[in-house]
Short mmCIF file of C-alpha atoms (C1' of nucleotides) in Angstrom, two decimals:
data_model
loop_
_atom_site.label_atom_id
_atom_site.label_comp_id
_atom_site.label_asym_id
_atom_site.label_seq_id
_atom_site.Cartn_x
_atom_site.Cartn_y
_atom_site.Cartn_z
CA MET W 21 161.53 29.84 85.36
CA GLU W 22 161.04 26.98 87.77
CA ILE W 23 157.99 24.95 86.79
CA TRP W 24 156.26 25.20 90.15
CA LYS W 25 156.23 28.98 89.89
CA ARG W 26 154.10 28.90 86.79
CA TYR W 27 151.26 28.12 89.14
CA SER W 28 150.62 31.77 89.82
CA GLU W 29 151.04 32.62 86.17
CA LYS W 30 148.22 30.45 84.89
CA GLU W 31 145.98 32.43 82.56
CA VAL W 32 143.16 32.15 85.05
CA SER W 33 143.27 31.41 88.74
CA HIS W 34 141.00 29.01 90.54
CA SER W 35 138.74 31.85 91.64
CA MET W 36 138.63 33.42 88.22
CA ALA W 37 137.69 30.14 86.59
CA HIS W 38 134.78 29.80 88.96
CA TYR W 39 133.61 33.36 88.41
CA LEU W 40 133.65 32.82 84.67
CA GLN W 41 131.75 29.56 84.94
CA THR W 42 129.23 31.18 87.21
CA VAL W 43 128.57 34.01 84.80
CA ALA W 44 128.11 31.53 81.96
CA GLN W 45 125.81 29.42 84.10
CA LEU W 46 123.64 32.33 85.25
CA LYS W 47 123.45 33.69 81.76
CA ALA W 48 122.22 30.32 80.53
CA GLU W 49 119.79 29.87 83.41
CA LYS W 50 118.19 33.26 83.76
CA GLY W 51 119.38 35.20 80.78
CA HIS W 52 121.62 37.58 82.67
CA ALA W 53 124.26 37.65 85.38
CA ARG W 54 124.20 40.38 88.01
CA VAL W 55 126.57 41.09 90.85
CA GLY W 56 124.13 39.87 93.47
CA ASP W 57 123.42 36.61 91.64
CA ILE W 58 127.09 35.87 91.29
CA ALA W 59 127.72 36.67 94.94
CA GLU W 60 124.95 34.36 96.04
CA TYR W 61 125.91 31.58 93.66
CA LEU W 62 129.52 31.60 94.80
CA GLY W 63 128.89 32.38 98.44
CA VAL W 64 131.02 35.52 98.50
CA SER W 65 130.21 39.13 99.32
CA LYS W 66 128.97 41.49 96.65
CA SER W 67 131.99 43.68 97.14
CA GLY W 68 134.18 40.71 96.48
CA VAL W 69 132.36 40.21 93.21
CA THR W 70 132.73 43.84 92.24
CA SER W 71 136.45 43.75 92.73
CA MET W 72 136.91 40.43 90.97
CA LEU W 73 134.92 41.76 88.03
CA ARG W 74 137.37 44.64 87.83
CA SER W 75 140.25 42.16 87.53
CA LEU W 76 138.42 40.08 84.95
CA GLU W 77 137.58 43.17 82.96
CA LYS W 78 141.23 44.27 83.02
CA ARG W 79 142.14 40.86 81.60
CA GLY W 80 139.49 41.24 78.91
CA LEU W 81 137.41 38.30 80.08
CA VAL W 82 134.18 40.12 80.95
CA ARG W 83 132.39 43.37 80.24
CA HIS W 84 130.72 45.13 83.11
CA GLU W 85 129.36 48.65 83.49
CA ARG W 86 128.57 50.14 86.86
CA TYR W 87 125.24 48.83 88.11
CA GLY W 88 124.81 46.83 84.92
CA CYS W 89 124.78 43.17 83.97
CA VAL W 90 127.92 41.15 83.38
CA GLU W 91 128.77 39.76 79.97
CA LEU W 92 131.50 37.34 79.00
CA THR W 93 133.81 38.32 76.18
CA ASP W 94 134.62 35.66 73.61
CA GLU W 95 137.81 34.93 75.45
CA GLY W 96 136.04 34.71 78.80
CA SER W 97 133.41 32.45 77.40
CA GLY W 98 136.11 30.26 75.88
CA PHE W 99 137.72 29.84 79.29
CA ALA W 100 134.38 29.13 80.89
CA SER W 101 133.47 26.38 78.51
CA ARG W 102 136.93 24.91 78.46
CA THR W 103 137.04 24.64 82.24
CA GLU W 104 133.51 23.30 82.31
CA SER W 105 134.39 20.59 79.79
CA SER W 106 137.55 19.79 81.64
CA ARG W 107 135.57 19.32 84.82
CA ARG W 108 133.08 17.04 83.14
CA VAL W 109 135.79 14.88 81.64
CA LEU W 110 137.60 14.64 84.95
CA SER W 111 134.45 13.80 86.87
CA MET W 112 133.51 11.11 84.45
CA PHE W 113 136.97 9.59 84.51
CA LEU W 114 137.24 9.67 88.29
CA THR W 115 133.88 8.10 88.97
CA GLU W 116 133.39 5.75 86.05
CA ILE W 117 136.90 4.58 85.33
CA LEU W 118 138.71 4.95 88.64
CA GLY W 119 135.57 4.18 90.63
CA VAL W 120 136.17 6.94 93.15
CA ALA W 121 133.26 8.10 95.30
CA GLU W 122 131.11 10.83 93.77
CA ASP W 123 131.86 13.50 96.38
CA VAL W 124 135.60 12.95 96.19
CA ALA W 125 135.48 13.04 92.41
CA THR W 126 133.45 16.22 92.39
CA GLU W 127 135.79 17.97 94.77
CA ASP W 128 138.96 16.85 93.00
CA ALA W 129 137.60 17.79 89.60
CA CYS W 130 136.67 21.21 90.92
CA MET W 131 140.18 21.74 92.30
CA ILE W 132 142.11 20.81 89.20
CA GLU W 133 139.78 21.55 86.27
CA HIS W 134 141.53 24.83 85.49
CA LEU W 135 145.02 23.39 85.90
CA VAL W 136 145.12 20.44 83.54
CA SER W 137 146.31 21.11 80.03
CA PRO W 138 143.90 20.72 77.13
CA GLU W 139 146.09 17.90 75.82
CA VAL W 140 145.55 15.99 79.02
CA SER W 141 141.81 16.60 79.05
CA ILE W 142 141.54 15.47 75.47
CA GLU W 143 143.47 12.28 76.05
CA LEU W 144 141.53 11.63 79.22
CA LEU W 145 138.32 11.94 77.25
CA ARG W 146 139.65 9.53 74.68
CA LEU W 147 140.68 6.99 77.31
CA THR W 148 137.40 7.26 79.16
CA THR W 149 135.40 6.92 75.97
CA PHE W 150 137.37 3.91 74.87
CA ILE W 151 137.21 2.04 78.16
CA ARG W 152 133.44 2.56 78.26
CA SER W 153 133.00 1.56 74.63
CA LYS W 154 131.59 -1.64 73.18
CA HIS W 155 134.96 -2.59 71.71
CA PRO W 156 135.68 -6.21 72.68
CA ALA W 157 139.10 -5.32 74.09
CA ALA W 158 137.44 -2.70 76.27
CA ALA W 159 134.84 -5.12 77.57
CA LEU W 160 137.53 -7.66 78.36
CA PHE W 161 139.58 -5.01 80.03
CA ARG W 162 136.73 -3.83 82.25
CA ASP W 163 136.14 -7.36 83.48
CA ALA W 164 139.77 -8.05 84.19
CA TYR W 165 140.36 -4.69 85.78
CA ARG W 166 137.47 -5.09 88.18
CA THR W 167 139.35 -7.87 89.93
CA SER W 168 142.87 -6.56 89.50
CA PRO W 169 145.05 -6.35 92.63
CA ARG W 170 144.58 -3.40 94.91
CA SER W 171 147.75 -3.74 96.90
CA CYS W 172 151.38 -3.92 95.94
CA LYS W 173 151.78 -7.24 97.67
CA GLU W 174 149.44 -8.76 95.14
CA HIS W 175 151.15 -7.39 92.08
CA GLU W 176 152.77 -9.83 89.82
CA PRO W 177 156.54 -9.70 90.35
CA GLY W 178 158.09 -6.81 88.51
CA ALA W 179 154.84 -4.94 88.05
CA CYS W 180 155.81 -2.60 90.80
CA ASP W 181 158.63 -0.96 88.90
CA LEU W 182 156.49 2.13 89.20
CA CYS W 183 157.21 2.22 92.85
CA GLY W 184 160.98 2.01 93.04
CA ALA W 185 162.45 1.66 96.49
CA THR W 186 159.33 2.36 98.49
CA CYS W 187 155.83 1.32 97.59
CA LEU W 188 154.01 4.37 96.26
CA ARG W 189 150.73 3.04 97.46
CA GLU W 190 151.97 2.84 101.00
CA SER W 191 153.15 6.40 101.06
CA LEU W 192 149.85 7.50 99.55
CA ILE W 193 147.74 5.83 102.20
CA THR W 194 149.97 6.89 105.06
CA PRO W 195 147.91 8.99 107.41
CA ILE W 196 149.87 12.19 107.90
CA GLY W 197 152.09 12.14 110.94
CA ARG W 198 152.11 8.39 111.46
CA ALA W 199 154.23 5.52 110.35
CA PRO W 200 153.28 3.85 107.07
CA VAL W 201 150.45 1.36 107.43
CA ARG W 202 151.47 -2.15 106.51
CA ILE W 203 148.98 -3.85 104.29
CA MET N 9 130.61 25.58 102.36
CA GLU N 10 130.73 25.75 98.60
CA ILE N 11 133.15 23.16 97.23
CA TRP N 12 135.22 25.58 95.22
CA LYS N 13 136.05 27.52 98.37
CA ARG N 14 137.78 24.55 99.95
CA TYR N 15 140.61 25.34 97.60
CA SER N 16 142.12 27.82 99.99
CA GLU N 17 141.48 25.52 102.90
CA LYS N 18 143.60 22.65 101.65
CA GLU N 19 145.95 21.44 104.37
CA VAL N 20 148.89 22.64 102.33
CA SER N 21 149.02 25.16 99.53
CA HIS N 22 150.91 24.69 96.31
CA SER N 23 153.84 26.71 97.65
CA MET N 24 153.90 24.87 100.94
CA ALA N 25 153.93 21.51 99.23
CA HIS N 26 156.95 22.56 97.21
CA TYR N 27 158.79 23.91 100.23
CA LEU N 28 158.21 20.65 102.07
CA GLN N 29 159.36 18.58 99.11
CA THR N 30 162.42 20.74 98.75
CA VAL N 31 163.41 20.32 102.38
CA ALA N 32 163.01 16.55 102.08
CA GLN N 33 165.01 16.54 98.87
CA LEU N 34 167.88 18.62 100.24
CA LYS N 35 167.97 16.60 103.42
CA ALA N 36 168.29 13.43 101.36
CA GLU N 37 170.88 14.93 98.99
CA LYS N 38 173.22 16.81 101.31
CA GLY N 39 172.13 15.81 104.77
CA HIS N 40 170.69 19.16 105.74
CA ALA N 41 168.45 21.92 104.45
CA ARG N 42 169.37 25.54 105.02
CA VAL N 43 167.54 28.71 104.12
CA GLY N 44 169.93 29.56 101.31
CA ASP N 45 169.73 26.10 99.76
CA ILE N 46 165.96 26.19 99.78
CA ALA N 47 165.92 29.67 98.27
CA GLU N 48 168.25 28.61 95.49
CA TYR N 49 166.44 25.35 94.83
CA LEU N 50 163.07 27.04 94.54
CA GLY N 51 164.27 30.22 92.90
CA VAL N 52 162.87 32.54 95.56
CA SER N 53 164.53 35.07 97.84
CA LYS N 54 165.94 34.05 101.19
CA SER N 55 163.53 36.35 102.95
CA GLY N 56 160.69 34.60 101.24
CA VAL N 57 161.99 31.34 102.62
CA THR N 58 162.30 32.74 106.12
CA SER N 59 158.73 33.89 106.13
CA MET N 60 157.36 30.69 104.63
CA LEU N 61 159.26 28.70 107.24
CA ARG N 62 157.49 30.73 109.90
CA SER N 63 154.13 29.69 108.44
CA LEU N 64 155.16 26.07 108.14
CA GLU N 65 156.43 26.08 111.71
CA LYS N 66 153.15 27.56 112.93
CA ARG N 67 151.36 24.66 111.21
CA GLY N 68 153.73 22.17 112.83
CA LEU N 69 155.24 20.98 109.56
CA VAL N 70 158.86 22.00 110.11
CA ARG N 71 161.22 22.90 112.94
CA HIS N 72 163.55 25.82 112.41
CA GLU N 73 165.66 27.84 114.83
CA ARG N 74 167.12 31.19 113.89
CA TYR N 75 170.19 30.68 111.73
CA GLY N 76 169.83 26.94 112.05
CA CYS N 77 168.96 24.08 109.73
CA VAL N 78 165.41 23.15 108.81
CA GLU N 79 163.92 19.83 109.86
CA LEU N 80 160.64 18.28 108.82
CA THR N 81 158.30 17.12 111.55
CA ASP N 82 156.66 13.73 111.08
CA GLU N 83 153.62 15.47 109.73
CA GLY N 84 155.65 17.61 107.36
CA SER N 85 157.55 14.63 106.11
CA GLY N 86 154.29 12.77 105.60
CA PHE N 87 153.02 15.55 103.38
CA ALA N 88 156.29 15.70 101.49
CA SER N 89 156.30 12.05 100.64
CA ARG N 90 152.62 11.92 99.88
CA THR N 91 152.88 14.78 97.39
CA GLU N 92 156.02 13.31 95.91
CA SER N 93 154.30 9.95 95.39
CA SER N 94 151.26 11.65 93.99
CA ARG N 95 153.42 13.47 91.49
CA ARG N 96 155.16 10.29 90.40
CA VAL N 97 151.89 8.46 89.90
CA LEU N 98 150.44 11.36 87.92
CA SER N 99 153.52 11.71 85.75
CA MET N 100 153.58 8.05 84.96
CA PHE N 101 149.90 7.98 84.10
CA LEU N 102 150.07 11.07 81.93
CA THR N 103 153.07 9.99 79.91
CA GLU N 104 152.70 6.23 79.75
CA ILE N 105 148.96 5.77 79.63
CA LEU N 106 147.66 8.99 78.14
CA GLY N 107 150.76 9.44 76.01
CA VAL N 108 151.05 13.13 76.74
CA ALA N 109 154.39 14.86 76.04
CA GLU N 110 156.87 14.73 78.90
CA ASP N 111 157.03 18.47 79.52
CA VAL N 112 153.25 18.85 79.61
CA ALA N 113 152.97 15.86 81.93
CA THR N 114 155.63 17.24 84.25
CA GLU N 115 154.01 20.62 84.46
CA ASP N 116 150.51 19.28 84.99
CA ALA N 117 151.65 16.82 87.63
CA CYS N 118 153.45 19.62 89.43
CA MET N 119 150.33 21.79 89.42
CA ILE N 120 147.90 19.22 90.75
CA GLU N 121 149.99 16.81 92.84
CA HIS N 122 148.93 18.45 96.10
CA LEU N 123 145.27 18.71 95.10
CA VAL N 124 144.28 15.18 94.19
CA SER N 125 142.88 13.05 96.97
CA PRO N 126 144.81 10.01 98.14
CA GLU N 127 141.92 7.83 96.92
CA VAL N 128 142.38 9.17 93.43
CA SER N 129 146.15 8.72 93.48
CA ILE N 130 145.77 5.18 94.70
CA GLU N 131 143.25 4.25 92.03
CA LEU N 132 145.34 5.96 89.41
CA LEU N 133 148.31 3.87 90.47
CA ARG N 134 146.20 0.77 90.27
CA LEU N 135 144.93 1.61 86.79
CA THR N 136 148.38 2.50 85.52
CA THR N 137 149.89 -0.64 86.94
CA PHE N 138 147.19 -2.80 85.44
CA ILE N 139 147.31 -1.30 81.97
CA ARG N 140 151.08 -1.76 81.92
CA SER N 141 150.87 -5.31 83.25
CA LYS N 142 151.38 -8.60 81.43
CA HIS N 143 147.76 -9.55 81.95
CA PRO N 144 146.36 -10.67 78.58
CA ALA N 145 143.41 -8.31 78.80
CA ALA N 146 145.84 -5.45 79.40
CA ALA N 147 147.97 -6.38 76.40
CA LEU N 148 144.90 -6.61 74.22
CA PHE N 149 143.67 -3.32 75.54
CA ARG N 150 146.93 -1.52 74.83
CA ASP N 151 146.87 -2.69 71.22
CA ALA N 152 143.28 -1.73 70.66
CA TYR N 153 143.62 1.58 72.42
CA ARG N 154 146.59 2.63 70.36
CA THR N 155 144.35 2.83 67.29
CA SER N 156 141.18 4.02 68.98
CA PRO N 157 139.47 7.09 67.51
CA ARG N 158 140.85 10.47 68.42
CA SER N 159 137.92 12.56 67.35
CA CYS N 160 134.26 12.51 68.16
CA LYS N 161 133.38 12.05 64.53
CA GLU N 162 135.06 8.67 64.59
CA HIS N 163 133.33 7.43 67.71
CA GLU N 164 130.97 4.58 67.32
CA PRO N 165 127.40 5.90 67.52
CA GLY N 166 126.31 6.45 71.09
CA ALA N 167 129.81 6.40 72.52
CA CYS N 168 129.70 10.13 72.77
CA ASP N 169 127.09 10.19 75.52
CA LEU N 170 129.87 11.74 77.54
CA CYS N 171 129.59 14.83 75.52
CA GLY N 172 125.91 15.68 75.65
CA ALA N 173 124.79 18.53 73.42
CA THR N 174 128.21 19.83 72.45
CA CYS N 175 131.28 17.75 71.78
CA LEU N 176 133.55 18.05 74.79
CA ARG N 177 136.59 17.51 72.66
CA GLU N 178 135.72 20.48 70.51
CA SER N 179 135.36 22.80 73.42
CA LEU N 180 138.63 21.52 74.84
CA ILE N 181 140.60 22.23 71.72
CA THR N 182 138.99 25.57 71.07
CA PRO N 183 141.68 28.20 71.08
CA ILE N 184 140.54 30.82 73.54
CA GLY N 185 138.69 33.68 71.91
CA ARG N 186 137.94 31.96 68.61
CA ALA N 187 135.18 29.86 67.21
CA PRO N 188 135.42 26.10 67.73
CA VAL N 189 137.69 24.38 65.26
CA ARG N 190 135.90 21.83 63.14
CA ILE N 191 137.76 18.58 62.93
"C1'" DC L 6 191.08 37.25 118.16
"C1'" DT L 7 189.33 40.09 114.67
"C1'" DC L 8 187.41 41.25 110.50
"C1'" DA L 9 185.63 40.19 105.77
"C1'" DT L 10 182.49 37.33 103.69
"C1'" DA L 11 178.72 34.34 103.72
"C1'" DT L 12 174.37 33.52 105.47
"C1'" DG L 13 169.95 34.76 107.57
"C1'" DT L 14 166.33 38.04 109.33
"C1'" DT L 15 163.59 42.19 109.46
"C1'" DA L 16 160.91 45.77 107.51
"C1'" DA L 17 158.27 47.77 104.09
"C1'" DG L 18 155.75 47.20 99.99
"C1'" DC L 19 153.17 44.65 96.22
"C1'" DT L 20 149.27 41.60 94.21
"C1'" DA L 21 145.42 38.56 94.79
"C1'" DC L 22 141.32 37.67 96.99
"C1'" DC L 23 138.48 37.96 100.46
"C1'" DT L 24 135.68 40.49 104.57
"C1'" DC L 25 132.50 44.20 106.74
"C1'" DA L 26 130.61 48.74 107.07
"C1'" DA L 27 129.26 52.77 104.99
"C1'" DC L 28 127.67 55.07 101.13
"C1'" DA L 29 125.43 55.58 96.37
"C1'" DG L 30 122.56 54.50 92.63
"C1'" DT L 31 118.19 52.30 90.88
"C1'" DC L 32 113.58 50.76 91.09
"C1'" DT L 33 109.08 50.05 92.83
"C1'" DT L 34 105.12 51.44 94.85
"C1'" DG L 35 101.76 54.42 97.00
"C1'" DC C 13 107.15 61.62 91.55
"C1'" DA C 14 109.08 60.94 96.15
"C1'" DA C 15 110.19 57.26 100.05
"C1'" DG C 16 111.87 53.32 101.14
"C1'" DA C 17 113.74 48.99 99.66
"C1'" DC C 18 117.00 46.73 96.82
"C1'" DT C 19 121.23 46.39 94.61
"C1'" DG C 20 125.91 47.75 93.83
"C1'" DT C 21 130.33 50.30 94.88
"C1'" DT C 22 133.89 52.20 97.78
"C1'" DG C 23 137.10 52.04 101.41
"C1'" DA C 24 139.57 50.10 105.01
"C1'" DG C 25 141.43 45.97 106.74
"C1'" DG C 26 143.17 40.90 106.78
"C1'" DT C 27 145.98 36.75 105.05
"C1'" DA C 28 149.14 34.54 101.87
"C1'" DG C 29 153.31 34.77 99.33
"C1'" DC C 30 156.28 36.99 97.19
"C1'" DT C 31 160.05 41.17 96.42
"C1'" DT C 32 164.04 44.45 97.63
"C1'" DA C 33 166.94 46.83 100.82
"C1'" DA C 34 168.94 47.24 105.07
"C1'" DC C 35 170.53 45.13 109.06
"C1'" DA C 36 172.18 41.06 112.10
"C1'" DT C 37 174.61 36.89 113.01
"C1'" DA C 38 178.06 33.29 112.04
"C1'" DT C 39 182.26 31.54 110.35
"C1'" DG C 40 186.91 30.87 108.85
"C1'" DA C 41 191.56 32.97 107.47
"C1'" DG C 42 195.21 35.42 108.78
#
DNA sequence: CTCATATGTTAAGCTACCTCAACAGTCTTG
DNA sequence: CAAGACTGTTGAGGTAGCTTAACATATGAG
C-alpha cells in the first residue's frame, strides 16, 4: 500500500481525536459528557455528535446509551490522552524551541497531533527537554542558536547540503502563485 | 471558528497535495503527466484521477482538457514545491536530529507535510541546519545530546516541568487500552 | 482507412462527516 | 402528574474521495 494512502487508515481521524479529547475534557471538568456539551464545545450540531458517537462506539472507543452520558472506554481514553500529550509536546517544541508565534503553533499542533507517531513525540519531548535544560552544552547551544543565520545566503559554505539544487527555504517562503522571493 | 475545524478548510487536502506532487514529479521525469500515469503512481483508479482533476481545476491548481495531458498552474506548482520542501525538511529533521527510524520518519513526514505552516518548516530547517553545522556549540550539543536521558526518571529535577502532573512520556508510550507502562 | 487496443470519462454507489428540520424522550415546575 | 421546555435522535441531503462497470475517444498496425 502506498504510504500516502495510510492517511485514511489512521486508527483515529482528526475529527475522532477531537471528539475523544472533548469527552475526556468535559468528564474532567464537569464530571460527565453529554451530547449537547460536546456539540457546544466542538461547535457542531447535536445530530453530528450523535452520529459520530455511533462511529466511535462501533470502534469501541466510547460507550453511549440513548439519551445517556458518554463514557470513554480504556482504549478511547488512551487515544485521548496520547493525542493530548502529543499536542502539548508539539506546542512546547514549536513555541519554545522553534520560536514560532503562539497562534501558529497552536493551530499546527492541533492539525498534526493525531498524525505523528509516538516515537516522534517521545523524541521531540526528549529534544525539547534537553535544549531547555541546565546542561552547559544546552545553554551554550541556546545562545549560539539565537543568532544563527536565518537565510541560506548566510550559511557557512556546505551547510546547505540539505537544500540540494534549490534552496528549500526559498521554496518554503514562496507565496503561492508567484515567483520565488529573492532574499 | 474553532481551530480544529480549519482542518477541512486547508487550502489543499492531503489527497490534493499528493496529486499535485505527483503531477510535478511525472512532468519532471517524463515530460508530461497523463491520467493513467497519475493513477498508477498513486495507486488509485483512473476515474478517481479524472474526478480529482476536476476539483483541482475548479480550484485553479491544474489545467486539463479531456483526453489531454495535465499541467500545473503557477499556483498548483507553488503548492507542489512547497509541500515537497516541507516533506524534505521534516524527513531530515526526524531522521537526523530526532534519530527516528527511516520508515517512521517517511510516513510521518508524508502525513503532515501539507499541514505544517511555512513558518514552522522554515524554523525547522534553520534548527536542523544549525544542529548539523560545524559551529562549536552545535558540535558540543550533538555530543551531549547523544547521551541525554531518555526517561523522565533520569531528568534532572525540575526539568520535567513540561510534563505537569503526569509524565508526558508515559502517556505517549502507553499502548492503547492498557495501563501506563512503568519505566 | 479501419479496427483492435490503449487510454480516458461517465455513472452509480460507498464511507466519512457534516448540516437542518422534524420528531421523540426526559425533566422540571406549577 | 401533566404542560411546556430542554435535550437527543432520526432522516434527508451535501461534499470529498474513493471504487467498479460500462461506455467513449484516440492511436497505431496492417
